[in-house]
Coordinates of C-alpha atoms and ligand atoms in Angstrom, one line a residue:
M13 CA 104.4 111.9 114.3
T14 CA 105.0 109.5 116.9
D15 CA 107.6 108.0 119.0
K16 CA 106.7 104.1 118.6
P17 CA 109.1 102.2 116.7
L18 CA 107.9 101.3 113.5
P19 CA 107.1 97.7 112.2
E20 CA 110.0 95.1 111.6
G21 CA 110.3 91.8 110.8
F22 CA 107.2 89.5 111.2
Q23 CA 105.4 92.1 113.0
L24 CA 104.7 93.4 109.0
T25 CA 103.3 90.0 108.5
Q26 CA 100.7 87.6 109.6
M27 CA 103.1 85.2 111.2
D28 CA 102.6 88.4 114.1
P29 CA 99.3 87.6 116.2
D30 CA 98.9 90.6 116.3
Y31 CA 99.0 91.9 112.7
H32 CA 95.6 92.1 111.8
A33 CA 94.9 94.6 114.5
H34 CA 97.6 96.9 113.8
R35 CA 97.8 96.4 110.0
A36 CA 96.1 99.5 108.8
E37 CA 98.2 101.7 111.6
R38 CA 101.7 99.8 110.5
I39 CA 101.3 100.1 107.0
T40 CA 100.8 103.9 107.5
A41 CA 103.2 104.5 110.2
M42 CA 106.3 103.0 107.5
R43 CA 104.7 105.1 104.8
E44 CA 104.6 108.4 106.6
Q45 CA 107.2 108.2 108.7
C46 CA 110.3 105.7 106.2
P47 CA 109.0 105.2 102.9
V48 CA 111.7 103.6 102.0
K49 CA 113.0 101.1 104.9
R50 CA 115.6 98.4 105.0
D51 CA 114.5 95.2 107.2
P52 CA 116.9 93.3 108.7
M53 CA 114.8 89.5 108.3
F54 CA 113.8 90.3 105.5
G55 CA 116.9 91.9 104.1
A56 CA 115.2 93.8 102.0
F57 CA 113.8 97.1 101.4
F58 CA 110.1 98.0 101.7
V59 CA 109.5 100.7 99.3
S60 CA 105.0 101.9 100.6
R61 CA 104.7 104.9 98.4
Y62 CA 102.8 104.6 95.0
D63 CA 104.7 106.6 93.0
D64 CA 107.9 104.9 94.5
A65 CA 106.2 101.5 94.1
R66 CA 105.2 102.4 90.5
G67 CA 108.7 103.3 90.1
V68 CA 109.9 100.4 91.3
L69 CA 107.3 98.1 89.6
T70 CA 107.5 99.2 85.7
D71 CA 111.1 99.5 85.1
R72 CA 112.3 97.2 83.2
T73 CA 115.6 97.1 84.1
M74 CA 114.9 95.5 87.7
W75 CA 115.9 92.4 88.1
R76 CA 113.9 90.0 89.6
T77 CA 115.3 86.5 90.7
A78 CA 117.0 85.0 93.9
A79 CA 120.2 84.4 91.9
R80 CA 120.7 88.3 91.2
A81 CA 120.3 89.0 94.9
E82 CA 123.1 89.7 97.4
D83 CA 123.5 86.8 99.7
E84 CA 121.3 89.4 102.7
A85 CA 118.2 89.2 100.5
A86 CA 116.6 86.8 102.7
I87 CA 113.4 86.8 101.6
L88 CA 114.6 85.6 98.2
K89 CA 117.4 83.7 98.9
L90 CA 115.2 81.4 102.1
R91 CA 113.1 80.2 99.6
E92 CA 116.0 79.2 97.5
V93 CA 118.4 77.5 100.3
N94 CA 114.7 76.4 102.2
E95 CA 113.7 74.0 99.5
P96 CA 112.9 70.3 99.4
P97 CA 115.7 68.4 97.9
E98 CA 113.2 66.2 96.7
L99 CA 112.2 69.4 94.2
R100 CA 114.8 70.7 93.3
Q101 CA 114.9 70.3 89.4
E102 CA 117.9 71.3 87.2
G103 CA 117.2 74.4 85.3
G104 CA 115.1 75.4 88.5
I105 CA 111.6 76.1 88.9
R106 CA 110.3 77.1 85.0
N107 CA 107.2 79.6 86.1
I108 CA 107.5 83.1 84.8
I109 CA 107.3 84.6 88.2
F110 CA 111.3 83.3 88.9
L111 CA 112.3 83.8 85.1
E112 CA 114.5 86.7 84.2
G113 CA 115.6 89.1 81.6
E114 CA 115.6 87.7 77.8
E115 CA 113.7 84.2 79.3
H116 CA 110.7 85.8 80.8
A117 CA 110.5 87.4 78.1
R118 CA 110.7 84.3 75.2
V119 CA 108.2 81.6 77.6
R120 CA 105.4 84.9 79.2
P121 CA 104.5 86.4 75.4
P122 CA 103.0 82.9 74.0
L123 CA 101.6 81.7 77.3
Q124 CA 99.9 85.2 77.7
K125 CA 98.9 85.5 74.1
A126 CA 96.9 81.6 74.8
L127 CA 95.3 82.6 78.3
Y128 CA 94.2 85.8 77.0
A129 CA 92.6 84.0 74.3
R130 CA 91.1 81.7 76.3
V131 CA 89.8 84.2 78.8
A132 CA 88.3 86.2 75.9
K133 CA 85.7 83.3 75.5
C134 CA 85.0 81.9 78.7
K135 CA 82.3 83.9 80.1
G136 CA 79.8 81.8 79.4
D137 CA 81.2 78.9 81.3
V138 CA 81.8 81.0 84.3
E139 CA 78.5 82.2 84.2
N140 CA 77.3 78.8 84.1
I141 CA 80.0 78.0 87.0
V142 CA 78.4 81.0 89.0
D143 CA 75.0 80.0 88.0
E144 CA 75.1 76.4 89.0
I145 CA 77.1 77.5 92.8
L146 CA 74.4 80.0 93.5
A147 CA 72.1 77.4 93.2
K148 CA 73.3 75.0 95.3
I149 CA 73.8 78.6 97.8
A150 CA 70.4 79.0 97.3
A151 CA 68.7 75.4 98.5
M152 CA 71.5 75.7 102.0
P153 CA 69.5 76.4 105.2
G154 CA 71.4 79.8 106.3
P155 CA 73.4 81.5 107.6
V156 CA 75.7 80.2 104.8
D157 CA 80.3 81.0 104.5
L158 CA 80.4 82.6 101.2
M159 CA 84.6 81.8 101.2
E160 CA 83.6 78.1 101.8
E161 CA 80.6 78.2 99.2
L162 CA 81.4 80.3 96.7
A163 CA 84.7 82.6 96.8
M164 CA 86.7 79.0 97.3
P165 CA 85.7 77.3 94.6
V166 CA 84.7 79.5 91.7
P167 CA 88.7 80.0 91.0
V168 CA 89.5 76.3 90.8
K169 CA 86.5 75.4 88.9
V170 CA 87.0 78.2 86.7
I171 CA 90.7 77.8 85.8
A172 CA 90.0 73.9 85.8
R173 CA 87.3 74.7 82.3
V174 CA 89.7 76.4 81.2
L175 CA 92.9 73.9 81.0
G176 CA 90.2 71.2 80.5
L177 CA 90.7 69.2 83.2
D178 CA 88.5 67.0 85.1
E179 CA 86.2 69.0 87.6
S180 CA 85.4 66.1 90.0
R181 CA 89.1 66.4 90.9
F182 CA 88.8 69.6 92.7
H183 CA 89.6 68.9 96.1
E184 CA 92.6 67.4 95.3
F185 CA 93.9 70.2 92.9
R186 CA 92.4 72.6 96.1
E187 CA 94.8 70.1 98.4
W188 CA 97.8 70.1 96.1
S189 CA 97.4 74.2 95.3
E190 CA 97.3 74.2 99.3
G191 CA 100.5 72.4 99.4
L192 CA 102.4 73.8 97.0
I193 CA 101.6 77.4 98.5
L194 CA 103.7 76.7 101.8
S195 CA 106.3 76.8 99.3
L196 CA 106.2 81.0 100.3
K197 CA 106.7 79.8 104.0
A198 CA 110.4 80.6 105.0
I199 CA 110.0 78.7 107.9
R200 CA 108.2 75.5 107.8
T201 CA 106.6 72.4 110.2
P202 CA 107.7 69.4 109.2
E203 CA 104.3 68.5 108.6
E204 CA 103.9 71.6 106.3
T205 CA 106.9 70.7 104.3
E206 CA 105.7 67.0 103.3
K207 CA 102.5 68.5 102.4
Y208 CA 104.1 71.1 99.7
V209 CA 106.4 68.2 99.1
K210 CA 103.6 65.7 98.0
G211 CA 101.6 69.0 96.8
T212 CA 104.2 69.9 94.6
L213 CA 105.2 66.1 93.1
A214 CA 101.7 65.6 92.8
L215 CA 100.9 68.5 90.3
R216 CA 104.2 67.9 89.0
T217 CA 102.7 64.1 87.6
F218 CA 99.1 65.3 86.8
F219 CA 100.6 68.0 84.4
T220 CA 102.7 65.5 82.6
E221 CA 100.3 63.2 82.5
E222 CA 97.7 65.8 81.1
I223 CA 100.0 66.8 78.7
A224 CA 101.1 63.4 77.1
R225 CA 97.0 62.6 76.8
R226 CA 97.0 66.0 74.6
R227 CA 99.8 64.3 72.7
Q228 CA 97.3 61.8 71.8
T229 CA 94.7 63.1 71.3
K230 CA 93.5 66.8 70.6
H231 CA 90.8 69.0 73.4
D232 CA 89.2 71.7 73.3
D233 CA 91.7 73.9 75.8
L234 CA 94.4 76.0 77.3
I235 CA 97.1 72.7 77.7
N236 CA 96.0 72.0 73.9
D237 CA 96.6 76.0 73.0
I238 CA 99.5 76.2 74.2
L239 CA 101.1 72.7 72.9
E240 CA 100.4 73.6 69.5
A241 CA 102.1 77.1 69.8
Q242 CA 104.8 74.5 70.3
D243 CA 104.4 72.2 67.3
H244 CA 104.4 75.9 65.4
G245 CA 107.8 76.4 66.9
T246 CA 107.3 78.8 69.7
Q247 CA 110.2 78.0 71.9
L248 CA 109.2 76.5 74.9
S249 CA 109.9 73.3 76.7
D250 CA 107.9 70.9 78.0
M251 CA 109.0 71.7 81.7
E252 CA 107.9 75.4 81.1
I253 CA 104.8 74.2 79.9
R254 CA 104.7 72.4 82.5
D255 CA 105.9 74.7 85.7
N256 CA 103.4 77.5 84.2
L257 CA 100.4 75.4 83.9
I258 CA 100.9 74.5 87.9
G259 CA 102.0 78.0 88.0
F260 CA 98.3 79.0 86.4
L261 CA 96.4 76.3 88.4
V262 CA 97.5 77.8 91.8
A263 CA 98.0 81.0 91.5
G264 CA 94.8 81.9 90.9
N265 CA 93.1 80.5 93.2
L266 CA 94.3 81.9 97.0
T267 CA 94.1 85.7 95.2
T268 CA 91.0 85.8 93.1
T269 CA 88.8 83.6 96.1
D270 CA 90.0 87.0 98.1
L271 CA 89.4 89.9 95.2
I272 CA 85.7 87.9 95.6
G273 CA 85.5 87.4 99.5
N274 CA 87.3 91.2 99.8
G275 CA 84.5 92.7 97.2
I276 CA 81.7 91.2 98.5
Y277 CA 82.5 92.4 102.3
N278 CA 82.9 96.0 101.6
L279 CA 80.3 96.2 99.3
L280 CA 78.0 94.9 102.2
T281 CA 78.9 97.2 104.9
H282 CA 79.0 99.8 102.8
P283 CA 75.0 100.0 101.6
D284 CA 75.6 103.2 99.6
Q285 CA 78.1 102.1 97.4
L286 CA 76.4 98.5 96.7
A287 CA 73.2 100.7 96.2
K288 CA 75.0 102.8 93.7
L289 CA 76.4 99.9 91.7
K290 CA 72.2 98.3 91.5
A291 CA 71.5 101.1 90.2
D292 CA 74.0 101.7 87.7
P293 CA 75.6 98.5 86.1
K294 CA 78.4 100.7 84.1
L295 CA 79.8 101.2 88.0
M296 CA 81.1 97.3 87.8
G297 CA 84.1 97.9 86.3
P298 CA 85.5 100.7 88.7
A299 CA 84.4 98.8 91.8
I300 CA 86.2 95.8 90.9
E301 CA 89.6 98.3 91.1
E302 CA 88.2 99.9 93.6
V303 CA 87.8 96.3 95.7
L304 CA 91.3 96.0 94.6
R305 CA 93.1 99.2 95.5
Y306 CA 91.2 99.6 98.6
E307 CA 91.5 95.5 100.4
S308 CA 94.7 94.5 98.0
P309 CA 94.3 90.6 98.1
V310 CA 98.6 90.7 97.6
D311 CA 100.8 91.8 100.0
I312 CA 103.8 92.4 98.5
T313 CA 106.0 91.2 95.1
V314 CA 109.6 92.3 94.9
R315 CA 112.4 93.0 92.5
V316 CA 116.2 93.4 92.7
A317 CA 118.3 96.6 92.0
S318 CA 120.3 96.5 89.0
R319 CA 122.0 99.4 90.1
E320 CA 122.5 102.3 92.1
M321 CA 119.3 104.3 93.4
E322 CA 118.1 106.6 95.7
P323 CA 114.4 106.6 96.2
Q324 CA 113.2 109.5 99.1
G325 CA 116.7 109.7 99.3
C326 CA 117.2 106.4 100.6
P327 CA 120.8 104.7 99.1
I328 CA 120.2 101.5 97.4
K329 CA 123.2 99.2 96.1
A330 CA 122.6 97.2 92.8
K331 CA 121.2 93.1 93.9
Q332 CA 119.2 94.3 97.2
A333 CA 116.4 93.4 97.5
I334 CA 113.3 95.2 97.1
I335 CA 110.2 94.8 98.4
T336 CA 106.6 96.9 97.0
W337 CA 104.3 96.9 99.9
L338 CA 100.6 96.7 97.5
P339 CA 98.2 98.2 100.1
A340 CA 100.8 100.7 101.5
A341 CA 100.8 102.1 97.7
N342 CA 97.5 102.0 97.0
R343 CA 96.4 103.7 100.2
D344 CA 98.8 106.7 99.7
P345 CA 97.1 109.9 100.2
R346 CA 99.7 111.4 97.8
A347 CA 97.8 109.7 95.2
Y348 CA 94.4 109.0 96.1
A349 CA 91.9 111.3 97.7
N350 CA 90.6 109.8 100.5
P351 CA 92.7 106.5 100.3
D352 CA 91.0 105.0 103.7
T353 CA 87.2 106.0 101.6
F354 CA 86.1 103.2 99.8
D355 CA 84.5 104.9 96.8
I356 CA 83.7 102.9 93.6
T357 CA 82.5 106.5 91.7
R358 CA 86.4 108.0 92.6
E359 CA 88.6 109.2 89.9
A360 CA 89.8 106.7 87.7
K361 CA 93.7 105.6 88.6
P362 CA 95.8 102.8 87.7
H363 CA 95.9 101.1 91.2
V364 CA 99.1 98.3 91.8
A365 CA 97.1 95.1 92.9
F366 CA 98.5 93.3 90.3
G367 CA 102.1 94.2 90.2
G368 CA 103.5 96.4 87.4
G369 CA 106.0 95.8 84.4
A370 CA 107.2 92.7 82.6
H371 CA 105.8 90.7 85.1
I372 CA 102.5 92.1 86.0
C373 CA 100.1 89.6 86.8
I374 CA 99.3 87.5 83.4
G375 CA 96.1 86.5 85.8
A376 CA 94.2 90.0 85.7
P377 CA 91.6 89.6 82.8
L378 CA 90.5 86.7 84.4
A379 CA 90.4 87.6 88.0
R380 CA 88.7 90.4 86.8
L381 CA 86.1 88.8 84.5
E382 CA 85.0 86.3 87.7
A383 CA 84.6 89.3 89.9
Q384 CA 82.3 90.6 87.5
V385 CA 80.0 87.5 87.4
V386 CA 80.3 86.5 90.7
Y387 CA 79.4 90.1 91.6
Q388 CA 76.4 90.6 89.3
K389 CA 74.8 87.4 89.8
L390 CA 75.1 87.2 93.9
F391 CA 73.8 90.9 94.2
D392 CA 70.9 90.3 91.6
R393 CA 69.8 86.6 92.8
F394 CA 70.3 87.7 96.5
P395 CA 68.9 91.8 96.7
N396 CA 68.6 91.0 101.0
L397 CA 71.7 89.9 101.1
H398 CA 73.5 91.1 104.5
L399 CA 75.9 89.9 106.4
A400 CA 75.6 87.4 109.4
E401 CA 78.1 89.1 112.0
R402 CA 80.3 92.3 111.7
T403 CA 83.3 90.7 113.0
E404 CA 85.6 90.0 109.9
T405 CA 88.3 87.5 110.7
W406 CA 91.4 87.4 108.0
K407 CA 93.1 84.8 107.4
P408 CA 96.6 84.1 109.3
T409 CA 98.3 83.2 105.3
V410 CA 101.5 85.2 105.1
F411 CA 101.4 88.1 102.4
F412 CA 98.0 87.5 100.9
H413 CA 94.9 89.5 102.9
G414 CA 91.6 87.9 102.9
L415 CA 89.2 86.3 104.9
Q416 CA 89.4 83.5 106.9
H417 CA 84.7 83.5 106.8
L418 CA 82.3 85.1 105.5
R419 CA 78.4 84.7 106.7
V420 CA 75.3 86.0 105.0
H421 CA 72.1 85.4 105.0
L422 CA 70.1 85.2 101.6
N423 CA 67.2 86.5 102.3
Ligands
HEM518 C1 92.9 89.2 92.3 C2 93.2 88.0 92.0 C3 95.5 88.2 91.4 C4 95.9 89.0 92.1 C5 95.7 90.2 93.5 C6 97.2 88.8 91.3 C7 98.3 89.6 91.8 C8 99.5 89.5 91.6 C9 100.8 89.7 91.6 C10 101.1 90.9 92.8 C11 102.1 89.2 90.8 C12 103.2 90.2 90.5 C13 103.2 90.9 89.5 C14 104.4 91.7 89.5 O1 105.3 91.3 90.0 O2 104.6 93.3 89.0 C15 101.0 88.6 90.0 C16 102.1 88.0 89.2 C17 101.3 86.5 88.9 N1 100.0 86.1 88.6 FE1 98.4 86.5 89.3 N2 96.9 87.8 90.6 C18 95.7 87.5 90.6 C19 95.5 86.4 90.2 C20 95.7 85.6 88.9 C21 95.6 84.8 88.2 C22 94.0 84.3 88.1 C23 96.3 83.7 87.8 C24 96.1 82.8 86.6 C25 95.2 82.2 85.9 C26 97.6 84.8 88.3 C27 98.5 84.1 87.9 C28 100.0 84.7 88.2 C29 101.4 84.6 87.4 C30 101.7 83.3 86.7 C31 102.4 85.5 87.6 C32 103.4 85.6 87.5 C33 103.6 86.9 86.6 C34 105.2 87.0 85.8 O3 106.4 86.9 86.8 O4 105.4 87.2 84.6 N3 97.2 86.0 89.2 N4 99.7 88.2 90.6

């Protein structure tokens, strides 16, 4: 125990310029000293121990959306209040992230079924995409920034292939996605708001046109599969399809990029672990789970209490917002022995890097597949790969945890 005040507000995010220097210390202090703590700026409780976080995430009576939350729940309400008028639509945004209860239970299952079926048959495509990118990288003079050249393009190209989109528009997808992601920023500059509006409107127009094209001619892709499900009586409106296609294109990019980058970085900085992985390919699955646990790409996910509760003796009322702090829970010593050690052979135990319960990440199987193909092919092709610099710079993106650059020498 120390007398140092616990971190609050901006200090819990990348908006604080000192955040990365103190991240680990702040996470530990909160989890050990005040595991359920109300933060005035967020208007929400930070829950940072594993059992409490899992309990909240997997409790299917919990709510999710701003509409259910008390007015003080800034973490949820600010997004609505600050939504530019040009982007408002009747019925709100129909992405499953923002749906509740029966609506979520109606919309998610057909999308999940279609996505999982496509993921199950896309390994060859992922391998081709990664091979092509690695061939390009092999011809580059060193050092190579693997964030820019590998971790960023792979997820965009893969999801574009799954959705059946024209991959040559890759740069536009990235630009639009970066715009839409700005919706997560509560306080934006006018330029950022303009980028957010432009990106979102472009994505809406683009997917409306893609849907119309498939109604004219069948394609062999996920959009087609979802439209077929709709034709066969699955209750999904066009707006629900469009908003969730946008979600698929955008939601997996930043996050999977960071899983790829965080994994390569931690394997290179823990050569004993990389050696174990190379010696035993069966460790690939556990290695990916360990990267997700040890260096979780997403910091938080939010629920709304549907009733009174008292985790760790801290009273929470119905309608109050709860932030599950994923990296804190994933490093809880009550759940994992030596939690601050990167150990790909540790005893298997589920982590919360993909959230949990009804809203658990729908893209998890795709993200795992991409990481698997990238790690395997990268370390096979460049056995002497090593970091060009040890100083890591983390991105300033709020609530996402990934590297800005990952410069390596290939030989
Ligand atoms: C390593 C990569 C990824 C990480 C760490 C990640 C993390 C998360 C987390 C923490 C949540 C919130 C879950 C909850 O509230 O319980 C989530 C939800 C979601 N993710 Fe991912 N994600 C990743 C990749 C993807 C990909 C590739 C896609 C799309 C293809 C995707 C689409 C979604 C969607 C649509 C939701 C909302 C699900 C719902 O509310 O029912 N994610 N993700």
